[in-house]
Amino acid sequence: IFRVLKPGGLVYIYTTCRTKFHPRGFNGEYSVPFLNWFPAAVREAYVHHQQHFAPALANYNARPAFHWYTYTELVKLGRYAGFAQFYSLLDVVPPDSPFVQGSRLRRWLMPRVQRRPWLRALVLTQTGGSIFMVKRKV
């Protein structure tokens, strides 16, 4: 993506957030509860098992997503590729958007999240599966 993107260009990437918590362990792909929280070696063992012996583990999906990332991991990969700036949905959703205005909690939370690094980091553990990356202009 970096190679074909013009300088100053923008790319949006969405993936399942590895640290997202669901009370019943739902992870979006596999029927194994909390699989996204397992150590990488265990996740890979389940993927191998699903691909070779038990396709029902991924609801018979031939190509299930199993490389989940956190927002921080996506930023790290983007920096390695040469991208200059990174934004989450927290940064680009305007305060007057219907998404924010439709909830008292979001109206109260959004300005606080945008100004407090610790709170932002906590929220990104649940919403950090998407990222906007901007290519350097030079």
PDB file of N, CA and C in Angstrom, residues 28-112:
ATOM      1  N   GLY A  28     -15.496 -13.117  16.679  1.00  0.00           N
ATOM      2  CA  GLY A  28     -15.825 -12.758  15.314  1.00  0.00           C
ATOM      3  C   GLY A  28     -15.528 -13.820  14.268  1.00  0.00           C
ATOM      4  N   GLU A  29     -14.699 -14.788  14.570  1.00  0.00           N
ATOM      5  CA  GLU A  29     -14.340 -15.794  13.573  1.00  0.00           C
ATOM      6  C   GLU A  29     -14.468 -17.222  14.092  1.00  0.00           C
ATOM      7  N   TYR A  30     -13.858 -17.485  15.221  1.00  0.00           N
ATOM      8  CA  TYR A  30     -13.762 -18.848  15.726  1.00  0.00           C
ATOM      9  C   TYR A  30     -14.788 -19.112  16.820  1.00  0.00           C
ATOM     10  N   SER A  31     -15.201 -20.373  16.931  1.00  0.00           N
ATOM     11  CA  SER A  31     -16.146 -20.759  17.977  1.00  0.00           C
ATOM     12  C   SER A  31     -15.434 -21.066  19.292  1.00  0.00           C
ATOM     13  N   VAL A  32     -14.152 -20.814  19.367  1.00  0.00           N
ATOM     14  CA  VAL A  32     -13.374 -21.022  20.589  1.00  0.00           C
ATOM     15  C   VAL A  32     -13.429 -19.713  21.391  1.00  0.00           C
ATOM     16  N   PRO A  33     -14.109 -19.700  22.528  1.00  0.00           N
ATOM     17  CA  PRO A  33     -14.220 -18.462  23.301  1.00  0.00           C
ATOM     18  C   PRO A  33     -12.852 -17.916  23.721  1.00  0.00           C
ATOM     19  N   PHE A  34     -12.708 -16.608  23.607  1.00  0.00           N
ATOM     20  CA  PHE A  34     -11.503 -15.877  24.032  1.00  0.00           C
ATOM     21  C   PHE A  34     -10.248 -16.265  23.250  1.00  0.00           C
ATOM     22  N   LEU A  35     -10.401 -16.826  22.064  1.00  0.00           N
ATOM     23  CA  LEU A  35      -9.233 -17.223  21.276  1.00  0.00           C
ATOM     24  C   LEU A  35      -8.312 -16.029  21.005  1.00  0.00           C
ATOM     25  N   ASN A  36      -8.876 -14.854  20.807  1.00  0.00           N
ATOM     26  CA  ASN A  36      -8.045 -13.672  20.535  1.00  0.00           C
ATOM     27  C   ASN A  36      -7.162 -13.301  21.724  1.00  0.00           C
ATOM     28  N   TRP A  37      -7.454 -13.788  22.910  1.00  0.00           N
ATOM     29  CA  TRP A  37      -6.653 -13.494  24.105  1.00  0.00           C
ATOM     30  C   TRP A  37      -5.594 -14.564  24.381  1.00  0.00           C
ATOM     31  N   PHE A  38      -5.638 -15.657  23.660  1.00  0.00           N
ATOM     32  CA  PHE A  38      -4.663 -16.725  23.874  1.00  0.00           C
ATOM     33  C   PHE A  38      -3.274 -16.281  23.414  1.00  0.00           C
ATOM     34  N   PRO A  39      -2.215 -16.891  23.949  1.00  0.00           N
ATOM     35  CA  PRO A  39      -0.865 -16.614  23.431  1.00  0.00           C
ATOM     36  C   PRO A  39      -0.785 -16.977  21.941  1.00  0.00           C
ATOM     37  N   ALA A  40       0.082 -16.307  21.205  1.00  0.00           N
ATOM     38  CA  ALA A  40       0.180 -16.490  19.754  1.00  0.00           C
ATOM     39  C   ALA A  40       0.394 -17.949  19.364  1.00  0.00           C
ATOM     40  N   ALA A  41       1.242 -18.661  20.083  1.00  0.00           N
ATOM     41  CA  ALA A  41       1.510 -20.059  19.746  1.00  0.00           C
ATOM     42  C   ALA A  41       0.247 -20.914  19.869  1.00  0.00           C
ATOM     43  N   VAL A  42      -0.567 -20.646  20.865  1.00  0.00           N
ATOM     44  CA  VAL A  42      -1.806 -21.409  21.053  1.00  0.00           C
ATOM     45  C   VAL A  42      -2.807 -21.054  19.959  1.00  0.00           C
ATOM     46  N   ARG A  43      -2.914 -19.754  19.626  1.00  0.00           N
ATOM     47  CA  ARG A  43      -3.803 -19.342  18.529  1.00  0.00           C
ATOM     48  C   ARG A  43      -3.415 -20.050  17.235  1.00  0.00           C
ATOM     49  N   GLU A  44      -2.130 -20.057  16.936  1.00  0.00           N
ATOM     50  CA  GLU A  44      -1.662 -20.705  15.705  1.00  0.00           C
ATOM     51  C   GLU A  44      -1.954 -22.204  15.724  1.00  0.00           C
ATOM     52  N   ALA A  45      -1.857 -22.844  16.888  1.00  0.00           N
ATOM     53  CA  ALA A  45      -2.182 -24.270  16.994  1.00  0.00           C
ATOM     54  C   ALA A  45      -3.661 -24.504  16.685  1.00  0.00           C
ATOM     55  N   TYR A  46      -4.541 -23.610  17.169  1.00  0.00           N
ATOM     56  CA  TYR A  46      -5.968 -23.723  16.860  1.00  0.00           C
ATOM     57  C   TYR A  46      -6.221 -23.503  15.372  1.00  0.00           C
ATOM     58  N   VAL A  47      -5.539 -22.552  14.767  1.00  0.00           N
ATOM     59  CA  VAL A  47      -5.699 -22.292  13.332  1.00  0.00           C
ATOM     60  C   VAL A  47      -5.283 -23.524  12.536  1.00  0.00           C
ATOM     61  N   HIS A  48      -4.163 -24.122  12.894  1.00  0.00           N
ATOM     62  CA  HIS A  48      -3.707 -25.341  12.213  1.00  0.00           C
ATOM     63  C   HIS A  48      -4.734 -26.456  12.369  1.00  0.00           C
ATOM     64  N   HIS A  49      -5.237 -26.617  13.572  1.00  0.00           N
ATOM     65  CA  HIS A  49      -6.236 -27.655  13.837  1.00  0.00           C
ATOM     66  C   HIS A  49      -7.499 -27.407  13.007  1.00  0.00           C
ATOM     67  N   GLN A  50      -7.926 -26.163  12.949  1.00  0.00           N
ATOM     68  CA  GLN A  50      -9.120 -25.818  12.169  1.00  0.00           C
ATOM     69  C   GLN A  50      -8.892 -26.083  10.686  1.00  0.00           C
ATOM     70  N   GLN A  51      -7.751 -25.705  10.159  1.00  0.00           N
ATOM     71  CA  GLN A  51      -7.480 -25.858   8.727  1.00  0.00           C
ATOM     72  C   GLN A  51      -7.318 -27.310   8.301  1.00  0.00           C
ATOM     73  N   HIS A  52      -6.827 -28.159   9.176  1.00  0.00           N
ATOM     74  CA  HIS A  52      -6.533 -29.531   8.788  1.00  0.00           C
ATOM     75  C   HIS A  52      -7.493 -30.587   9.328  1.00  0.00           C
ATOM     76  N   PHE A  53      -8.141 -30.311  10.449  1.00  0.00           N
ATOM     77  CA  PHE A  53      -8.936 -31.356  11.081  1.00  0.00           C
ATOM     78  C   PHE A  53     -10.355 -30.961  11.472  1.00  0.00           C
ATOM     79  N   ALA A  54     -10.579 -29.702  11.834  1.00  0.00           N
ATOM     80  CA  ALA A  54     -11.881 -29.321  12.391  1.00  0.00           C
ATOM     81  C   ALA A  54     -12.376 -28.001  11.812  1.00  0.00           C
ATOM     82  N   PRO A  55     -12.855 -27.987  10.571  1.00  0.00           N
ATOM     83  CA  PRO A  55     -13.311 -26.741   9.957  1.00  0.00           C
ATOM     84  C   PRO A  55     -14.468 -26.065  10.705  1.00  0.00           C
ATOM     85  N   ALA A  56     -15.171 -26.817  11.540  1.00  0.00           N
ATOM     86  CA  ALA A  56     -16.273 -26.232  12.301  1.00  0.00           C
ATOM     87  C   ALA A  56     -15.787 -25.187  13.310  1.00  0.00           C
ATOM     88  N   LEU A  57     -14.508 -25.227  13.692  1.00  0.00           N
ATOM     89  CA  LEU A  57     -13.978 -24.244  14.648  1.00  0.00           C
ATOM     90  C   LEU A  57     -14.112 -22.816  14.131  1.00  0.00           C
ATOM     91  N   ALA A  58     -14.081 -22.658  12.799  1.00  0.00           N
ATOM     92  CA  ALA A  58     -14.231 -21.331  12.195  1.00  0.00           C
ATOM     93  C   ALA A  58     -15.519 -21.265  11.375  1.00  0.00           C
ATOM     94  N   ASN A  59     -16.524 -22.001  11.809  1.00  0.00           N
ATOM     95  CA  ASN A  59     -17.827 -22.008  11.155  1.00  0.00           C
ATOM     96  C   ASN A  59     -17.715 -22.357   9.668  1.00  0.00           C
ATOM     97  N   TYR A  60     -16.802 -23.250   9.339  1.00  0.00           N
ATOM     98  CA  TYR A  60     -16.564 -23.742   7.986  1.00  0.00           C
ATOM     99  C   TYR A  60     -16.101 -22.653   7.021  1.00  0.00           C
ATOM    100  N   ASN A  61     -15.563 -21.585   7.555  1.00  0.00           N
ATOM    101  CA  ASN A  61     -14.995 -20.516   6.730  1.00  0.00           C
ATOM    102  C   ASN A  61     -13.606 -20.971   6.268  1.00  0.00           C
ATOM    103  N   ALA A  62     -13.382 -21.017   4.958  1.00  0.00           N
ATOM    104  CA  ALA A  62     -12.101 -21.498   4.429  1.00  0.00           C
ATOM    105  C   ALA A  62     -10.955 -20.533   4.720  1.00  0.00           C
ATOM    106  N   ARG A  63     -11.251 -19.252   4.895  1.00  0.00           N
ATOM    107  CA  ARG A  63     -10.213 -18.247   5.143  1.00  0.00           C
ATOM    108  C   ARG A  63     -10.597 -17.328   6.304  1.00  0.00           C
ATOM    109  N   PRO A  64     -10.662 -17.861   7.499  1.00  0.00           N
ATOM    110  CA  PRO A  64     -11.030 -17.012   8.638  1.00  0.00           C
ATOM    111  C   PRO A  64      -9.890 -16.065   9.021  1.00  0.00           C
ATOM    112  N   ALA A  65     -10.248 -14.952   9.602  1.00  0.00           N
ATOM    113  CA  ALA A  65      -9.235 -14.015  10.100  1.00  0.00           C
ATOM    114  C   ALA A  65      -8.660 -14.586  11.385  1.00  0.00           C
ATOM    115  N   PHE A  66      -7.348 -14.644  11.465  1.00  0.00           N
ATOM    116  CA  PHE A  66      -6.730 -15.132  12.693  1.00  0.00           C
ATOM    117  C   PHE A  66      -5.517 -14.320  13.092  1.00  0.00           C
ATOM    118  N   HIS A  67      -5.163 -13.321  12.303  1.00  0.00           N
ATOM    119  CA  HIS A  67      -4.068 -12.416  12.685  1.00  0.00           C
ATOM    120  C   HIS A  67      -4.698 -11.109  13.149  1.00  0.00           C
ATOM    121  N   TRP A  68      -5.082 -11.063  14.405  1.00  0.00           N
ATOM    122  CA  TRP A  68      -5.704  -9.868  14.958  1.00  0.00           C
ATOM    123  C   TRP A  68      -4.620  -8.917  15.445  1.00  0.00           C
ATOM    124  N   TYR A  69      -4.916  -7.626  15.407  1.00  0.00           N
ATOM    125  CA  TYR A  69      -3.939  -6.612  15.800  1.00  0.00           C
ATOM    126  C   TYR A  69      -4.554  -5.620  16.771  1.00  0.00           C
ATOM    127  N   THR A  70      -3.703  -5.000  17.561  1.00  0.00           N
ATOM    128  CA  THR A  70      -4.130  -3.879  18.391  1.00  0.00           C
ATOM    129  C   THR A  70      -3.817  -2.603  17.632  1.00  0.00           C
ATOM    130  N   TYR A  71      -4.351  -1.493  18.087  1.00  0.00           N
ATOM    131  CA  TYR A  71      -4.049  -0.201  17.460  1.00  0.00           C
ATOM    132  C   TYR A  71      -2.545   0.056  17.502  1.00  0.00           C
ATOM    133  N   THR A  72      -1.911  -0.235  18.619  1.00  0.00           N
ATOM    134  CA  THR A  72      -0.477  -0.019  18.772  1.00  0.00           C
ATOM    135  C   THR A  72       0.324  -0.862  17.781  1.00  0.00           C
ATOM    136  N   GLU A  73      -0.087  -2.103  17.578  1.00  0.00           N
ATOM    137  CA  GLU A  73       0.604  -2.960  16.610  1.00  0.00           C
ATOM    138  C   GLU A  73       0.441  -2.433  15.189  1.00  0.00           C
ATOM    139  N   LEU A  74      -0.752  -1.897  14.868  1.00  0.00           N
ATOM    140  CA  LEU A  74      -0.964  -1.321  13.542  1.00  0.00           C
ATOM    141  C   LEU A  74      -0.092  -0.079  13.342  1.00  0.00           C
ATOM    142  N   VAL A  75       0.044   0.754  14.376  1.00  0.00           N
ATOM    143  CA  VAL A  75       0.917   1.924  14.282  1.00  0.00           C
ATOM    144  C   VAL A  75       2.360   1.482  14.058  1.00  0.00           C
ATOM    145  N   LYS A  76       2.785   0.498  14.796  1.00  0.00           N
ATOM    146  CA  LYS A  76       4.161  -0.001  14.657  1.00  0.00           C
ATOM    147  C   LYS A  76       4.418  -0.508  13.231  1.00  0.00           C
ATOM    148  N   LEU A  77       3.494  -1.269  12.683  1.00  0.00           N
ATOM    149  CA  LEU A  77       3.633  -1.756  11.308  1.00  0.00           C
ATOM    150  C   LEU A  77       3.639  -0.594  10.318  1.00  0.00           C
ATOM    151  N   GLY A  78       2.792   0.406  10.573  1.00  0.00           N
ATOM    152  CA  GLY A  78       2.749   1.580   9.701  1.00  0.00           C
ATOM    153  C   GLY A  78       4.045   2.371   9.735  1.00  0.00           C
ATOM    154  N   ARG A  79       4.606   2.547  10.908  1.00  0.00           N
ATOM    155  CA  ARG A  79       5.893   3.251  11.020  1.00  0.00           C
ATOM    156  C   ARG A  79       6.987   2.493  10.289  1.00  0.00           C
ATOM    157  N   TYR A  80       6.984   1.180  10.433  1.00  0.00           N
ATOM    158  CA  TYR A  80       7.978   0.353   9.765  1.00  0.00           C
ATOM    159  C   TYR A  80       7.872   0.500   8.243  1.00  0.00           C
ATOM    160  N   ALA A  81       6.632   0.619   7.738  1.00  0.00           N
ATOM    161  CA  ALA A  81       6.421   0.776   6.297  1.00  0.00           C
ATOM    162  C   ALA A  81       6.779   2.182   5.817  1.00  0.00           C
ATOM    163  N   GLY A  82       6.807   3.170   6.739  1.00  0.00           N
ATOM    164  CA  GLY A  82       7.172   4.524   6.348  1.00  0.00           C
ATOM    165  C   GLY A  82       6.069   5.550   6.470  1.00  0.00           C
ATOM    166  N   PHE A  83       4.930   5.169   7.019  1.00  0.00           N
ATOM    167  CA  PHE A  83       3.847   6.141   7.195  1.00  0.00           C
ATOM    168  C   PHE A  83       4.216   7.139   8.285  1.00  0.00           C
ATOM    169  N   ALA A  84       3.656   8.356   8.195  1.00  0.00           N
ATOM    170  CA  ALA A  84       4.069   9.447   9.083  1.00  0.00           C
ATOM    171  C   ALA A  84       3.074   9.741  10.196  1.00  0.00           C
ATOM    172  N   GLN A  85       1.794   9.659   9.921  1.00  0.00           N
ATOM    173  CA  GLN A  85       0.776  10.035  10.909  1.00  0.00           C
ATOM    174  C   GLN A  85      -0.273   8.935  11.005  1.00  0.00           C
ATOM    175  N   PHE A  86      -0.835   8.806  12.211  1.00  0.00           N
ATOM    176  CA  PHE A  86      -1.787   7.739  12.473  1.00  0.00           C
ATOM    177  C   PHE A  86      -2.968   8.300  13.255  1.00  0.00           C
ATOM    178  N   TYR A  87      -4.172   7.884  12.879  1.00  0.00           N
ATOM    179  CA  TYR A  87      -5.374   8.362  13.542  1.00  0.00           C
ATOM    180  C   TYR A  87      -6.322   7.190  13.760  1.00  0.00           C
ATOM    181  N   SER A  88      -6.982   7.202  14.901  1.00  0.00           N
ATOM    182  CA  SER A  88      -8.027   6.211  15.167  1.00  0.00           C
ATOM    183  C   SER A  88      -9.368   6.871  14.879  1.00  0.00           C
ATOM    184  N   LEU A  89     -10.425   6.088  14.982  1.00  0.00           N
ATOM    185  CA  LEU A  89     -11.761   6.673  14.814  1.00  0.00           C
ATOM    186  C   LEU A  89     -12.040   7.720  15.891  1.00  0.00           C
ATOM    187  N   LEU A  90     -11.389   7.585  17.049  1.00  0.00           N
ATOM    188  CA  LEU A  90     -11.548   8.580  18.111  1.00  0.00           C
ATOM    189  C   LEU A  90     -11.091   9.963  17.651  1.00  0.00           C
ATOM    190  N   ASP A  91     -10.132   9.988  16.729  1.00  0.00           N
ATOM    191  CA  ASP A  91      -9.565  11.247  16.263  1.00  0.00           C
ATOM    192  C   ASP A  91     -10.360  11.888  15.137  1.00  0.00           C
ATOM    193  N   VAL A  92     -11.081  11.100  14.376  1.00  0.00           N
ATOM    194  CA  VAL A  92     -11.718  11.634  13.170  1.00  0.00           C
ATOM    195  C   VAL A  92     -13.231  11.789  13.264  1.00  0.00           C
ATOM    196  N   VAL A  93     -13.852  11.212  14.278  1.00  0.00           N
ATOM    197  CA  VAL A  93     -15.304  11.362  14.432  1.00  0.00           C
ATOM    198  C   VAL A  93     -15.577  12.723  15.074  1.00  0.00           C
ATOM    199  N   PRO A  94     -16.277  13.609  14.370  1.00  0.00           N
ATOM    200  CA  PRO A  94     -16.539  14.935  14.936  1.00  0.00           C
ATOM    201  C   PRO A  94     -17.527  14.871  16.103  1.00  0.00           C
ATOM    202  N   PRO A  95     -17.410  15.787  17.053  1.00  0.00           N
ATOM    203  CA  PRO A  95     -18.290  15.756  18.225  1.00  0.00           C
ATOM    204  C   PRO A  95     -19.767  15.931  17.884  1.00  0.00           C
ATOM    205  N   ASP A  96     -20.072  16.540  16.737  1.00  0.00           N
ATOM    206  CA  ASP A  96     -21.476  16.746  16.380  1.00  0.00           C
ATOM    207  C   ASP A  96     -22.028  15.637  15.484  1.00  0.00           C
ATOM    208  N   SER A  97     -21.271  14.555  15.316  1.00  0.00           N
ATOM    209  CA  SER A  97     -21.742  13.447  14.473  1.00  0.00           C
ATOM    210  C   SER A  97     -22.908  12.736  15.152  1.00  0.00           C
ATOM    211  N   PRO A  98     -23.798  12.127  14.365  1.00  0.00           N
ATOM    212  CA  PRO A  98     -24.920  11.387  14.940  1.00  0.00           C
ATOM    213  C   PRO A  98     -24.457  10.247  15.856  1.00  0.00           C
ATOM    214  N   PHE A  99     -23.312   9.641  15.544  1.00  0.00           N
ATOM    215  CA  PHE A  99     -22.780   8.564  16.380  1.00  0.00           C
ATOM    216  C   PHE A  99     -22.518   9.065  17.798  1.00  0.00           C
ATOM    217  N   VAL A 100     -21.899  10.216  17.929  1.00  0.00           N
ATOM    218  CA  VAL A 100     -21.589  10.775  19.250  1.00  0.00           C
ATOM    219  C   VAL A 100     -22.846  11.347  19.890  1.00  0.00           C
ATOM    220  N   GLN A 101     -23.618  12.096  19.130  1.00  0.00           N
ATOM    221  CA  GLN A 101     -24.795  12.766  19.674  1.00  0.00           C
ATOM    222  C   GLN A 101     -25.897  11.791  20.064  1.00  0.00           C
ATOM    223  N   GLY A 102     -25.867  10.586  19.509  1.00  0.00           N
ATOM    224  CA  GLY A 102     -26.905   9.594  19.793  1.00  0.00           C
ATOM    225  C   GLY A 102     -26.782   8.929  21.154  1.00  0.00           C
ATOM    226  N   SER A 103     -25.743   9.258  21.910  1.00  0.00           N
ATOM    227  CA  SER A 103     -25.545   8.612  23.200  1.00  0.00           C
ATOM    228  C   SER A 103     -25.007   9.614  24.222  1.00  0.00           C
ATOM    229  N   ARG A 104     -25.640   9.664  25.367  1.00  0.00           N
ATOM    230  CA  ARG A 104     -25.155  10.560  26.420  1.00  0.00           C
ATOM    231  C   ARG A 104     -23.757  10.160  26.868  1.00  0.00           C
ATOM    232  N   LEU A 105     -23.517   8.865  26.950  1.00  0.00           N
ATOM    233  CA  LEU A 105     -22.199   8.383  27.361  1.00  0.00           C
ATOM    234  C   LEU A 105     -21.126   8.833  26.375  1.00  0.00           C
ATOM    235  N   ARG A 106     -21.372   8.677  25.055  1.00  0.00           N
ATOM    236  CA  ARG A 106     -20.378   9.095  24.057  1.00  0.00           C
ATOM    237  C   ARG A 106     -20.177  10.607  24.066  1.00  0.00           C
ATOM    238  N   ARG A 107     -21.259  11.378  24.251  1.00  0.00           N
ATOM    239  CA  ARG A 107     -21.124  12.846  24.322  1.00  0.00           C
ATOM    240  C   ARG A 107     -20.233  13.241  25.487  1.00  0.00           C
ATOM    241  N   TRP A 108     -20.365  12.545  26.605  1.00  0.00           N
ATOM    242  CA  TRP A 108     -19.552  12.846  27.785  1.00  0.00           C
ATOM    243  C   TRP A 108     -18.134  12.315  27.626  1.00  0.00           C
ATOM    244  N   LEU A 109     -18.000  11.128  27.042  1.00  0.00           N
ATOM    245  CA  LEU A 109     -16.715  10.438  27.001  1.00  0.00           C
ATOM    246  C   LEU A 109     -15.761  10.944  25.913  1.00  0.00           C
ATOM    247  N   MET A 110     -16.260  11.242  24.721  1.00  0.00           N
ATOM    248  CA  MET A 110     -15.386  11.576  23.585  1.00  0.00           C
ATOM    249  C   MET A 110     -14.400  12.716  23.873  1.00  0.00           C
ATOM    250  N   PRO A 111     -14.829  13.875  24.388  1.00  0.00           N
ATOM    251  CA  PRO A 111     -13.839  14.926  24.628  1.00  0.00           C
ATOM    252  C   PRO A 111     -12.808  14.526  25.684  1.00  0.00           C
ATOM    253  N   ARG A 112     -13.207  13.749  26.646  1.00  0.00           N
ATOM    254  CA  ARG A 112     -12.271  13.310  27.695  1.00  0.00           C
ATOM    255  C   ARG A 112     -11.249  12.312  27.141  1.00  0.00           C
TER     256      ARG A 112
END
